[in-house]
mmCIF file of N, CA and C in Angstrom:
data_model
loop_
_atom_site.group_PDB
_atom_site.id
_atom_site.type_symbol
_atom_site.label_atom_id
_atom_site.label_comp_id
_atom_site.label_asym_id
_atom_site.label_seq_id
_atom_site.Cartn_x
_atom_site.Cartn_y
_atom_site.Cartn_z
ATOM 1 N N UNK A 1 -11.544 -8.170 -19.071
ATOM 2 C CA UNK A 1 -11.816 -7.741 -17.716
ATOM 3 C C UNK A 1 -12.548 -6.401 -17.770
ATOM 4 N N UNK A 2 -13.559 -6.252 -16.955
ATOM 5 C CA UNK A 2 -14.356 -5.021 -16.953
ATOM 6 C C UNK A 2 -13.578 -3.875 -16.324
ATOM 7 N N UNK A 3 -14.050 -2.670 -16.579
ATOM 8 C CA UNK A 3 -13.412 -1.486 -16.005
ATOM 9 C C UNK A 3 -13.473 -1.520 -14.486
ATOM 10 N N UNK A 4 -14.614 -1.975 -13.947
ATOM 11 C CA UNK A 4 -14.767 -2.071 -12.489
ATOM 12 C C UNK A 4 -13.775 -3.076 -11.901
ATOM 13 N N UNK A 5 -13.603 -4.213 -12.564
ATOM 14 C CA UNK A 5 -12.665 -5.237 -12.092
ATOM 15 C C UNK A 5 -11.233 -4.713 -12.147
ATOM 16 N N UNK A 6 -10.885 -3.980 -13.220
ATOM 17 C CA UNK A 6 -9.557 -3.382 -13.333
ATOM 18 C C UNK A 6 -9.309 -2.390 -12.207
ATOM 19 N N UNK A 7 -10.319 -1.573 -11.911
ATOM 20 C CA UNK A 7 -10.188 -0.579 -10.846
ATOM 21 C C UNK A 7 -9.994 -1.265 -9.503
ATOM 22 N N UNK A 8 -10.769 -2.298 -9.236
ATOM 23 C CA UNK A 8 -10.662 -3.020 -7.974
ATOM 24 C C UNK A 8 -9.295 -3.671 -7.835
ATOM 25 N N UNK A 9 -8.811 -4.298 -8.898
ATOM 26 C CA UNK A 9 -7.499 -4.936 -8.878
ATOM 27 C C UNK A 9 -6.409 -3.901 -8.632
ATOM 28 N N UNK A 10 -6.500 -2.768 -9.293
ATOM 29 C CA UNK A 10 -5.497 -1.727 -9.110
ATOM 30 C C UNK A 10 -5.534 -1.182 -7.682
ATOM 31 N N UNK A 11 -6.716 -1.005 -7.133
ATOM 32 C CA UNK A 11 -6.821 -0.546 -5.745
ATOM 33 C C UNK A 11 -6.139 -1.531 -4.803
ATOM 34 N N UNK A 12 -6.298 -2.820 -5.078
ATOM 35 C CA UNK A 12 -5.679 -3.838 -4.229
ATOM 36 C C UNK A 12 -4.164 -3.769 -4.297
ATOM 37 N N UNK A 13 -3.600 -3.675 -5.514
ATOM 38 C CA UNK A 13 -2.140 -3.654 -5.576
ATOM 39 C C UNK A 13 -1.583 -2.328 -5.056
ATOM 40 N N UNK A 14 -2.325 -1.235 -5.241
ATOM 41 C CA UNK A 14 -1.862 0.051 -4.697
ATOM 42 C C UNK A 14 -1.817 -0.007 -3.174
ATOM 43 N N UNK A 15 -2.800 -0.674 -2.570
ATOM 44 C CA UNK A 15 -2.829 -0.817 -1.120
ATOM 45 C C UNK A 15 -1.624 -1.628 -0.639
ATOM 46 N N UNK A 16 -1.343 -2.732 -1.310
ATOM 47 C CA UNK A 16 -0.207 -3.571 -0.939
ATOM 48 C C UNK A 16 1.093 -2.793 -1.086
ATOM 49 N N UNK A 17 1.258 -2.080 -2.190
ATOM 50 C CA UNK A 17 2.479 -1.306 -2.422
ATOM 51 C C UNK A 17 2.646 -0.191 -1.394
ATOM 52 N N UNK A 18 1.556 0.474 -1.040
ATOM 53 C CA UNK A 18 1.626 1.570 -0.064
ATOM 54 C C UNK A 18 2.022 1.060 1.313
ATOM 55 N N UNK A 19 1.646 -0.163 1.640
ATOM 56 C CA UNK A 19 1.951 -0.734 2.954
ATOM 57 C C UNK A 19 3.247 -1.530 2.975
ATOM 58 N N UNK A 20 3.907 -1.664 1.843
ATOM 59 C CA UNK A 20 5.081 -2.531 1.734
ATOM 60 C C UNK A 20 6.275 -2.030 2.536
ATOM 61 N N UNK A 21 6.433 -0.738 2.669
ATOM 62 C CA UNK A 21 7.549 -0.197 3.441
ATOM 63 C C UNK A 21 8.888 -0.626 2.883
ATOM 64 N N UNK A 22 9.786 -1.004 3.786
ATOM 65 C CA UNK A 22 11.139 -1.390 3.389
ATOM 66 C C UNK A 22 11.186 -2.684 2.583
ATOM 67 N N UNK A 23 10.143 -3.501 2.649
ATOM 68 C CA UNK A 23 10.116 -4.749 1.880
ATOM 69 C C UNK A 23 10.171 -4.471 0.380
ATOM 70 N N UNK A 24 9.685 -3.323 -0.040
ATOM 71 C CA UNK A 24 9.701 -2.966 -1.462
ATOM 72 C C UNK A 24 11.122 -2.674 -1.953
ATOM 73 N N UNK A 25 12.013 -2.323 -1.046
ATOM 74 C CA UNK A 25 13.390 -1.986 -1.425
ATOM 75 C C UNK A 25 14.126 -3.181 -2.025
ATOM 76 N N UNK A 26 13.764 -4.386 -1.646
ATOM 77 C CA UNK A 26 14.451 -5.561 -2.188
ATOM 78 C C UNK A 26 14.111 -5.790 -3.668
ATOM 79 N N UNK A 27 13.114 -5.096 -4.191
ATOM 80 C CA UNK A 27 12.726 -5.215 -5.602
ATOM 81 C C UNK A 27 13.238 -4.025 -6.434
ATOM 82 N N UNK A 28 14.055 -3.192 -5.841
ATOM 83 C CA UNK A 28 14.497 -1.960 -6.504
ATOM 84 C C UNK A 28 15.172 -2.220 -7.852
ATOM 85 N N UNK A 29 16.072 -3.177 -7.919
ATOM 86 C CA UNK A 29 16.798 -3.441 -9.172
ATOM 87 C C UNK A 29 15.843 -3.811 -10.296
ATOM 88 N N UNK A 30 14.847 -4.657 -10.012
ATOM 89 C CA UNK A 30 13.880 -5.062 -11.030
ATOM 90 C C UNK A 30 13.009 -3.885 -11.477
ATOM 91 N N UNK A 31 12.572 -3.081 -10.507
ATOM 92 C CA UNK A 31 11.655 -1.981 -10.820
ATOM 93 C C UNK A 31 12.346 -0.866 -11.593
ATOM 94 N N UNK A 32 13.602 -0.604 -11.299
ATOM 95 C CA UNK A 32 14.320 0.498 -11.953
ATOM 96 C C UNK A 32 15.042 0.064 -13.222
ATOM 97 N N UNK A 33 14.920 -1.218 -13.596
ATOM 98 C CA UNK A 33 15.596 -1.709 -14.807
ATOM 99 C C UNK A 33 15.048 -1.028 -16.058
ATOM 100 N N UNK A 34 13.763 -0.737 -16.088
ATOM 101 C CA UNK A 34 13.158 -0.055 -17.235
ATOM 102 C C UNK A 34 13.450 1.442 -17.140
ATOM 103 N N UNK A 35 13.609 2.051 -18.286
ATOM 104 C CA UNK A 35 13.862 3.487 -18.325
ATOM 105 C C UNK A 35 12.570 4.246 -18.020
ATOM 106 N N UNK A 36 12.681 5.272 -17.196
ATOM 107 C CA UNK A 36 11.506 6.060 -16.810
ATOM 108 C C UNK A 36 11.936 7.480 -16.493
ATOM 109 N N UNK A 37 10.948 8.342 -16.355
ATOM 110 C CA UNK A 37 11.222 9.704 -15.899
ATOM 111 C C UNK A 37 10.188 10.088 -14.859
ATOM 112 N N UNK A 38 10.593 10.972 -14.005
ATOM 113 C CA UNK A 38 9.697 11.447 -12.958
ATOM 114 C C UNK A 38 8.809 12.552 -13.513
ATOM 115 N N UNK A 39 7.525 12.363 -13.441
ATOM 116 C CA UNK A 39 6.578 13.410 -13.798
ATOM 117 C C UNK A 39 6.427 14.344 -12.603
ATOM 118 N N UNK A 40 6.315 13.754 -11.439
ATOM 119 C CA UNK A 40 6.280 14.498 -10.175
ATOM 120 C C UNK A 40 7.227 13.776 -9.227
ATOM 121 N N UNK A 41 8.344 14.404 -8.942
ATOM 122 C CA UNK A 41 9.321 13.801 -8.046
ATOM 123 C C UNK A 41 8.679 13.562 -6.676
ATOM 124 N N UNK A 42 9.190 12.600 -5.921
ATOM 125 C CA UNK A 42 8.608 12.342 -4.602
ATOM 126 C C UNK A 42 8.618 13.612 -3.753
ATOM 127 N N UNK A 43 7.458 13.928 -3.214
ATOM 128 C CA UNK A 43 7.345 15.106 -2.363
ATOM 129 C C UNK A 43 6.466 14.780 -1.167
ATOM 130 N N UNK A 44 6.804 15.381 -0.054
ATOM 131 C CA UNK A 44 6.112 15.109 1.197
ATOM 132 C C UNK A 44 5.210 16.272 1.561
ATOM 133 N N UNK A 45 4.033 15.944 2.043
ATOM 134 C CA UNK A 45 3.081 16.964 2.467
ATOM 135 C C UNK A 45 2.194 16.410 3.573
ATOM 136 N N UNK A 46 1.167 17.156 3.884
ATOM 137 C CA UNK A 46 0.244 16.767 4.954
ATOM 138 C C UNK A 46 -1.164 16.616 4.384
ATOM 139 N N UNK A 47 -1.913 15.686 4.944
ATOM 140 C CA UNK A 47 -3.322 15.532 4.609
ATOM 141 C C UNK A 47 -4.120 15.470 5.910
ATOM 142 N N UNK A 48 -5.358 15.917 5.841
ATOM 143 C CA UNK A 48 -6.235 15.858 7.004
ATOM 144 C C UNK A 48 -6.917 14.496 7.034
ATOM 145 N N UNK A 49 -6.839 13.834 8.166
ATOM 146 C CA UNK A 49 -7.499 12.547 8.350
ATOM 147 C C UNK A 49 -8.845 12.814 9.011
ATOM 148 N N UNK A 50 -9.891 12.274 8.417
ATOM 149 C CA UNK A 50 -11.239 12.471 8.947
ATOM 150 C C UNK A 50 -11.786 11.149 9.459
ATOM 151 N N UNK A 51 -12.633 11.235 10.451
ATOM 152 C CA UNK A 51 -13.266 10.054 11.008
ATOM 153 C C UNK A 51 -14.750 10.304 11.191
ATOM 154 N N UNK A 52 -15.448 9.273 11.603
ATOM 155 C CA UNK A 52 -16.885 9.402 11.881
ATOM 156 C C UNK A 52 -17.152 8.811 13.256
ATOM 157 N N UNK A 53 -17.913 9.527 14.037
ATOM 158 C CA UNK A 53 -18.270 9.048 15.362
ATOM 159 C C UNK A 53 -19.038 7.733 15.235
ATOM 160 N N UNK A 54 -18.543 6.697 15.877
ATOM 161 C CA UNK A 54 -19.199 5.397 15.791
ATOM 162 C C UNK A 54 -19.091 4.748 14.429
ATOM 163 N N UNK A 55 -18.281 5.299 13.550
ATOM 164 C CA UNK A 55 -18.118 4.733 12.211
ATOM 165 C C UNK A 55 -19.169 5.179 11.218
ATOM 166 N N UNK A 56 -20.300 5.668 11.699
ATOM 167 C CA UNK A 56 -21.371 6.077 10.791
ATOM 168 C C UNK A 56 -21.914 7.467 11.107
ATOM 169 N N UNK A 57 -21.449 8.062 12.186
ATOM 170 C CA UNK A 57 -21.983 9.355 12.629
ATOM 171 C C UNK A 57 -21.419 10.526 11.841
ATOM 172 N N UNK A 58 -21.502 11.677 12.462
ATOM 173 C CA UNK A 58 -21.054 12.906 11.824
ATOM 174 C C UNK A 58 -19.527 12.911 11.686
ATOM 175 N N UNK A 59 -19.047 13.402 10.548
ATOM 176 C CA UNK A 59 -17.611 13.435 10.275
ATOM 177 C C UNK A 59 -16.929 14.494 11.139
ATOM 178 N N UNK A 60 -15.680 14.191 11.526
ATOM 179 C CA UNK A 60 -14.867 15.148 12.275
ATOM 180 C C UNK A 60 -13.407 14.973 11.873
ATOM 181 N N UNK A 61 -12.599 16.009 12.090
ATOM 182 C CA UNK A 61 -11.176 15.953 11.768
ATOM 183 C C UNK A 61 -10.433 15.275 12.908
ATOM 184 N N UNK A 62 -9.751 14.177 12.591
ATOM 185 C CA UNK A 62 -8.958 13.456 13.589
ATOM 186 C C UNK A 62 -7.630 14.172 13.786
ATOM 187 N N UNK A 63 -7.014 14.580 12.695
ATOM 188 C CA UNK A 63 -5.713 15.251 12.736
ATOM 189 C C UNK A 63 -5.039 15.139 11.391
ATOM 190 N N UNK A 64 -3.813 15.625 11.326
ATOM 191 C CA UNK A 64 -3.060 15.578 10.078
ATOM 192 C C UNK A 64 -2.069 14.427 10.106
ATOM 193 N N UNK A 65 -1.738 13.930 8.917
ATOM 194 C CA UNK A 65 -0.695 12.917 8.797
ATOM 195 C C UNK A 65 0.189 13.253 7.602
ATOM 196 N N UNK A 66 1.416 12.794 7.674
ATOM 197 C CA UNK A 66 2.392 13.026 6.617
ATOM 198 C C UNK A 66 2.198 12.004 5.507
ATOM 199 N N UNK A 67 2.213 12.482 4.258
ATOM 200 C CA UNK A 67 2.057 11.622 3.084
ATOM 201 C C UNK A 67 3.109 12.010 2.055
ATOM 202 N N UNK A 68 3.670 11.013 1.381
ATOM 203 C CA UNK A 68 4.613 11.260 0.289
ATOM 204 C C UNK A 68 3.991 10.719 -0.986
ATOM 205 N N UNK A 69 4.042 11.536 -2.049
ATOM 206 C CA UNK A 69 3.459 11.108 -3.325
ATOM 207 C C UNK A 69 4.505 11.203 -4.421
ATOM 208 N N UNK A 70 4.255 10.452 -5.493
ATOM 209 C CA UNK A 70 5.177 10.435 -6.626
ATOM 210 C C UNK A 70 4.419 9.995 -7.869
ATOM 211 N N UNK A 71 4.835 10.519 -9.032
ATOM 212 C CA UNK A 71 4.276 10.104 -10.314
ATOM 213 C C UNK A 71 5.448 9.877 -11.272
ATOM 214 N N UNK A 72 5.474 8.704 -11.912
ATOM 215 C CA UNK A 72 6.523 8.382 -12.885
ATOM 216 C C UNK A 72 5.884 7.916 -14.191
ATOM 217 N N UNK A 73 6.633 8.035 -15.276
ATOM 218 C CA UNK A 73 6.160 7.547 -16.573
ATOM 219 C C UNK A 73 7.268 6.719 -17.202
ATOM 220 N N UNK A 74 6.923 5.474 -17.550
ATOM 221 C CA UNK A 74 7.859 4.615 -18.263
ATOM 222 C C UNK A 74 7.998 5.127 -19.691
ATOM 223 N N UNK A 75 9.068 4.735 -20.366
ATOM 224 C CA UNK A 75 9.282 5.184 -21.741
ATOM 225 C C UNK A 75 8.182 4.751 -22.701
ATOM 226 N N UNK A 76 7.463 3.677 -22.375
ATOM 227 C CA UNK A 76 6.380 3.233 -23.255
ATOM 228 C C UNK A 76 5.066 3.974 -22.988
ATOM 229 N N UNK A 77 5.074 4.932 -22.064
ATOM 230 C CA UNK A 77 3.906 5.773 -21.832
ATOM 231 C C UNK A 77 3.068 5.424 -20.618
ATOM 232 N N UNK A 78 3.302 4.278 -19.998
ATOM 233 C CA UNK A 78 2.530 3.921 -18.804
ATOM 234 C C UNK A 78 2.913 4.840 -17.643
ATOM 235 N N UNK A 79 1.902 5.313 -16.936
ATOM 236 C CA UNK A 79 2.122 6.237 -15.826
ATOM 237 C C UNK A 79 1.737 5.560 -14.519
ATOM 238 N N UNK A 80 2.632 5.675 -13.533
ATOM 239 C CA UNK A 80 2.385 5.084 -12.220
ATOM 240 C C UNK A 80 2.309 6.155 -11.149
ATOM 241 N N UNK A 81 1.430 5.948 -10.191
ATOM 242 C CA UNK A 81 1.193 6.897 -9.103
ATOM 243 C C UNK A 81 1.398 6.196 -7.769
ATOM 244 N N UNK A 82 1.739 6.972 -6.759
ATOM 245 C CA UNK A 82 1.772 6.415 -5.407
ATOM 246 C C UNK A 82 1.521 7.507 -4.382
ATOM 247 N N UNK A 83 0.852 7.119 -3.333
ATOM 248 C CA UNK A 83 0.659 7.928 -2.136
ATOM 249 C C UNK A 83 0.953 6.994 -0.971
ATOM 250 N N UNK A 84 1.947 7.333 -0.154
ATOM 251 C CA UNK A 84 2.285 6.483 0.980
ATOM 252 C C UNK A 84 2.302 7.306 2.256
ATOM 253 N N UNK A 85 1.992 6.652 3.357
ATOM 254 C CA UNK A 85 2.056 7.319 4.653
ATOM 255 C C UNK A 85 3.517 7.491 5.043
ATOM 256 N N UNK A 86 3.857 8.648 5.554
ATOM 257 C CA UNK A 86 5.217 8.886 6.016
ATOM 258 C C UNK A 86 6.041 9.703 5.041
ATOM 259 N N UNK A 87 7.361 9.671 5.259
ATOM 260 C CA UNK A 87 8.288 10.534 4.525
ATOM 261 C C UNK A 87 9.288 9.773 3.649
ATOM 262 N N UNK A 88 9.072 8.524 3.369
ATOM 263 C CA UNK A 88 10.032 7.710 2.632
ATOM 264 C C UNK A 88 9.885 7.952 1.127
ATOM 265 N N UNK A 89 10.740 8.818 0.586
ATOM 266 C CA UNK A 89 10.649 9.183 -0.829
ATOM 267 C C UNK A 89 11.023 8.020 -1.743
ATOM 268 N N UNK A 90 11.982 7.197 -1.328
ATOM 269 C CA UNK A 90 12.371 6.046 -2.147
ATOM 270 C C UNK A 90 11.216 5.053 -2.245
ATOM 271 N N UNK A 91 10.527 4.823 -1.151
ATOM 272 C CA UNK A 91 9.363 3.933 -1.153
ATOM 273 C C UNK A 91 8.295 4.473 -2.107
ATOM 274 N N UNK A 92 8.039 5.775 -2.058
ATOM 275 C CA UNK A 92 7.025 6.377 -2.928
ATOM 276 C C UNK A 92 7.391 6.197 -4.403
ATOM 277 N N UNK A 93 8.655 6.396 -4.738
ATOM 278 C CA UNK A 93 9.074 6.259 -6.135
ATOM 279 C C UNK A 93 8.990 4.807 -6.608
ATOM 280 N N UNK A 94 9.424 3.876 -5.772
ATOM 281 C CA UNK A 94 9.354 2.459 -6.149
ATOM 282 C C UNK A 94 7.900 1.986 -6.275
ATOM 283 N N UNK A 95 7.027 2.475 -5.404
ATOM 284 C CA UNK A 95 5.607 2.108 -5.497
ATOM 285 C C UNK A 95 5.001 2.648 -6.789
ATOM 286 N N UNK A 96 5.370 3.860 -7.179
ATOM 287 C CA UNK A 96 4.873 4.429 -8.436
ATOM 288 C C UNK A 96 5.403 3.630 -9.628
ATOM 289 N N UNK A 97 6.665 3.229 -9.579
ATOM 290 C CA UNK A 97 7.231 2.401 -10.650
ATOM 291 C C UNK A 97 6.506 1.055 -10.735
ATOM 292 N N UNK A 98 6.244 0.453 -9.600
ATOM 293 C CA UNK A 98 5.529 -0.822 -9.587
ATOM 294 C C UNK A 98 4.133 -0.653 -10.179
ATOM 295 N N UNK A 99 3.458 0.437 -9.824
ATOM 296 C CA UNK A 99 2.129 0.700 -10.378
ATOM 297 C C UNK A 99 2.190 0.799 -11.896
ATOM 298 N N UNK A 100 3.194 1.477 -12.424
ATOM 299 C CA UNK A 100 3.340 1.611 -13.879
ATOM 300 C C UNK A 100 3.588 0.249 -14.527
ATOM 301 N N UNK A 101 4.481 -0.547 -13.946
ATOM 302 C CA UNK A 101 4.777 -1.875 -14.501
ATOM 303 C C UNK A 101 3.541 -2.776 -14.487
ATOM 304 N N UNK A 102 2.742 -2.672 -13.436
ATOM 305 C CA UNK A 102 1.563 -3.529 -13.295
ATOM 306 C C UNK A 102 0.467 -3.215 -14.303
ATOM 307 N N UNK A 103 0.560 -2.103 -14.993
ATOM 308 C CA UNK A 103 -0.441 -1.739 -15.989
ATOM 309 C C UNK A 103 -0.112 -2.270 -17.379
ATOM 310 N N UNK A 104 1.001 -2.984 -17.508
ATOM 311 C CA UNK A 104 1.432 -3.446 -18.823
ATOM 312 C C UNK A 104 1.064 -4.885 -19.131
ATOM 313 N N UNK A 105 1.663 -5.385 -20.206
ATOM 314 C CA UNK A 105 1.400 -6.738 -20.687
ATOM 315 C C UNK A 105 1.888 -7.808 -19.716
ATOM 316 N N UNK A 106 2.884 -7.477 -18.908
ATOM 317 C CA UNK A 106 3.445 -8.448 -17.971
ATOM 318 C C UNK A 106 2.816 -8.330 -16.589
ATOM 319 N N UNK A 107 1.572 -7.913 -16.536
ATOM 320 C CA UNK A 107 0.890 -7.697 -15.257
ATOM 321 C C UNK A 107 0.912 -8.951 -14.390
ATOM 322 N N UNK A 108 0.599 -10.093 -14.967
ATOM 323 C CA UNK A 108 0.533 -11.321 -14.165
ATOM 324 C C UNK A 108 1.899 -11.683 -13.581
ATOM 325 N N UNK A 109 2.959 -11.470 -14.356
ATOM 326 C CA UNK A 109 4.310 -11.749 -13.844
ATOM 327 C C UNK A 109 4.616 -10.856 -12.656
ATOM 328 N N UNK A 110 4.287 -9.572 -12.747
ATOM 329 C CA UNK A 110 4.518 -8.639 -11.648
ATOM 330 C C UNK A 110 3.641 -8.981 -10.438
ATOM 331 N N UNK A 111 2.429 -9.436 -10.705
ATOM 332 C CA UNK A 111 1.554 -9.838 -9.597
ATOM 333 C C UNK A 111 2.172 -11.024 -8.850
ATOM 334 N N UNK A 112 2.695 -11.993 -9.595
ATOM 335 C CA UNK A 112 3.273 -13.199 -8.984
ATOM 336 C C UNK A 112 4.604 -12.927 -8.286
ATOM 337 N N UNK A 113 5.446 -12.092 -8.867
ATOM 338 C CA UNK A 113 6.784 -11.888 -8.308
ATOM 339 C C UNK A 113 6.873 -10.731 -7.323
ATOM 340 N N UNK A 114 5.911 -9.822 -7.351
ATOM 341 C CA UNK A 114 5.994 -8.634 -6.494
ATOM 342 C C UNK A 114 4.801 -8.514 -5.547
ATOM 343 N N UNK A 115 3.612 -8.375 -6.076
ATOM 344 C CA UNK A 115 2.444 -8.041 -5.263
ATOM 345 C C UNK A 115 2.043 -9.183 -4.336
ATOM 346 N N UNK A 116 1.897 -10.378 -4.864
ATOM 347 C CA UNK A 116 1.421 -11.483 -4.023
ATOM 348 C C UNK A 116 2.400 -11.848 -2.904
ATOM 349 N N UNK A 117 3.726 -11.875 -3.159
ATOM 350 C CA UNK A 117 4.637 -12.119 -2.026
ATOM 351 C C UNK A 117 4.542 -11.028 -0.953
ATOM 352 N N UNK A 118 4.431 -9.771 -1.382
ATOM 353 C CA UNK A 118 4.283 -8.689 -0.408
ATOM 354 C C UNK A 118 2.964 -8.825 0.355
ATOM 355 N N UNK A 119 1.921 -9.222 -0.356
ATOM 356 C CA UNK A 119 0.612 -9.390 0.264
ATOM 357 C C UNK A 119 0.645 -10.513 1.308
ATOM 358 N N UNK A 120 1.306 -11.618 0.970
ATOM 359 C CA UNK A 120 1.428 -12.729 1.925
ATOM 360 C C UNK A 120 2.238 -12.300 3.155
ATOM 361 N N UNK A 121 3.295 -11.559 2.921
ATOM 362 C CA UNK A 121 4.131 -11.071 4.019
ATOM 363 C C UNK A 121 3.332 -10.149 4.941
ATOM 364 N N UNK A 122 2.546 -9.256 4.366
ATOM 365 C CA UNK A 122 1.732 -8.345 5.162
ATOM 366 C C UNK A 122 0.657 -9.105 5.933
ATOM 367 N N UNK A 123 0.055 -10.093 5.301
ATOM 368 C CA UNK A 123 -0.973 -10.893 5.964
ATOM 369 C C UNK A 123 -0.364 -11.683 7.129
ATOM 370 N N UNK A 124 0.826 -12.236 6.924
ATOM 371 C CA UNK A 124 1.501 -12.976 7.984
ATOM 372 C C UNK A 124 1.789 -12.061 9.177
ATOM 373 N N UNK A 125 2.274 -10.858 8.924
ATOM 374 C CA UNK A 125 2.536 -9.905 10.005
ATOM 375 C C UNK A 125 1.257 -9.540 10.749
ATOM 376 N N UNK A 126 0.169 -9.343 9.990
ATOM 377 C CA UNK A 126 -1.102 -8.990 10.613
ATOM 378 C C UNK A 126 -1.608 -10.119 11.496
ATOM 379 N N UNK A 127 -1.545 -11.359 11.002
ATOM 380 C CA UNK A 127 -1.995 -12.507 11.781
ATOM 381 C C UNK A 127 -1.137 -12.708 13.027
ATOM 382 N N UNK A 128 0.155 -12.484 12.881
ATOM 383 C CA UNK A 128 1.054 -12.608 14.027
ATOM 384 C C UNK A 128 0.732 -11.544 15.077
ATOM 385 N N UNK A 129 0.476 -10.325 14.646
ATOM 386 C CA UNK A 129 0.111 -9.238 15.556
ATOM 387 C C UNK A 129 -1.222 -9.545 16.244
ATOM 388 N N UNK A 130 -2.198 -10.065 15.484
ATOM 389 C CA UNK A 130 -3.488 -10.430 16.065
ATOM 390 C C UNK A 130 -3.341 -11.552 17.091
ATOM 391 N N UNK A 131 -2.463 -12.521 16.822
ATOM 392 C CA UNK A 131 -2.227 -13.606 17.767
ATOM 393 C C UNK A 131 -1.578 -13.086 19.047
ATOM 394 N N UNK A 132 -0.641 -12.163 18.910
ATOM 395 C CA UNK A 132 -0.004 -11.565 20.084
ATOM 396 C C UNK A 132 -1.018 -10.811 20.930
ATOM 397 N N UNK A 133 -1.913 -10.101 20.279
ATOM 398 C CA UNK A 133 -2.947 -9.348 20.991
ATOM 399 C C UNK A 133 -3.927 -10.305 21.664
ATOM 400 N N UNK A 134 -4.333 -11.352 20.955
ATOM 401 C CA UNK A 134 -5.279 -12.314 21.512
ATOM 402 C C UNK A 134 -4.706 -13.026 22.733
ATOM 403 N N UNK A 135 -3.389 -13.238 22.752
ATOM 404 C CA UNK A 135 -2.755 -13.919 23.879
ATOM 405 C C UNK A 135 -2.846 -13.093 25.159
ATOM 406 N N UNK A 136 -2.958 -11.792 25.026
ATOM 407 C CA UNK A 136 -3.024 -10.929 26.210
ATOM 408 C C UNK A 136 -4.443 -10.467 26.521
ATOM 409 N N UNK A 137 -5.416 -10.987 25.804
ATOM 410 C CA UNK A 137 -6.806 -10.571 25.995
ATOM 411 C C UNK A 137 -7.357 -11.124 27.306
ATOM 412 N N UNK A 138 -8.078 -10.290 28.010
ATOM 413 C CA UNK A 138 -8.717 -10.698 29.256
ATOM 414 C C UNK A 138 -10.215 -10.745 29.007
ATOM 415 N N UNK A 139 -10.834 -11.885 29.314
ATOM 416 C CA UNK A 139 -12.260 -12.033 29.145
ATOM 417 C C UNK A 139 -12.914 -11.849 30.518
ATOM 418 N N UNK A 140 -13.480 -10.684 30.734
ATOM 419 C CA UNK A 140 -14.045 -10.346 32.042
ATOM 420 C C UNK A 140 -15.315 -11.126 32.355
ATOM 421 N N UNK A 141 -15.977 -11.661 31.372
ATOM 422 C CA UNK A 141 -17.212 -12.387 31.610
ATOM 423 C C UNK A 141 -16.967 -13.767 32.206
ATOM 424 N N UNK A 142 -15.763 -14.276 32.122
ATOM 425 C CA UNK A 142 -15.488 -15.596 32.680
ATOM 426 C C UNK A 142 -14.831 -15.524 34.058
ATOM 427 N N UNK A 143 -14.550 -14.333 34.520
ATOM 428 C CA UNK A 143 -13.948 -14.197 35.837
ATOM 429 C C UNK A 143 -14.992 -14.437 36.917
ATOM 430 N N UNK A 144 -14.614 -15.086 37.981
ATOM 431 C CA UNK A 144 -15.511 -15.407 39.073
ATOM 432 C C UNK A 144 -15.424 -14.328 40.133
ATOM 433 N N UNK A 145 -16.582 -13.874 40.578
ATOM 434 C CA UNK A 145 -16.613 -12.885 41.646
ATOM 435 C C UNK A 145 -16.506 -13.590 43.004
ATOM 436 N N UNK A 146 -15.839 -12.928 43.884
ATOM 437 C CA UNK A 146 -15.758 -13.469 45.243
ATOM 438 C C UNK A 146 -17.038 -13.183 46.018
ATOM 439 N N UNK A 147 -17.522 -14.148 46.784
ATOM 440 C CA UNK A 147 -18.743 -13.936 47.583
ATOM 441 C C UNK A 147 -18.428 -13.688 49.013
#
């Protein structure tokens, strides 16, 4: 696998892990089974969120948001990182552990048992939310004006 493909794959699983929220807690026993140490304990801070007018215009500061980050290292030397929105330190640590595990020889097993189920769950929630929104959508172009 090329370096670019590895980077893209890692970005995908990091995104899924960052959005997993409480769903990641059900995998805690599996993730913490391996011995590890915290390189950077979970810590909460603020980051500036920037936007662009119209998506392509001049950049501007939207505001600040809370982020929690963590770095762990497994005993075999693999290092995992996480940055998650919010203040959930346990989520940040578990996401960093998952990142470290996903860099090893058992990557496909972790993808099948952890990342893909979380990804399907997130996709299902997104589709359900989109369906709820679509049900309340008003199409003004089909409304008839009174004469």
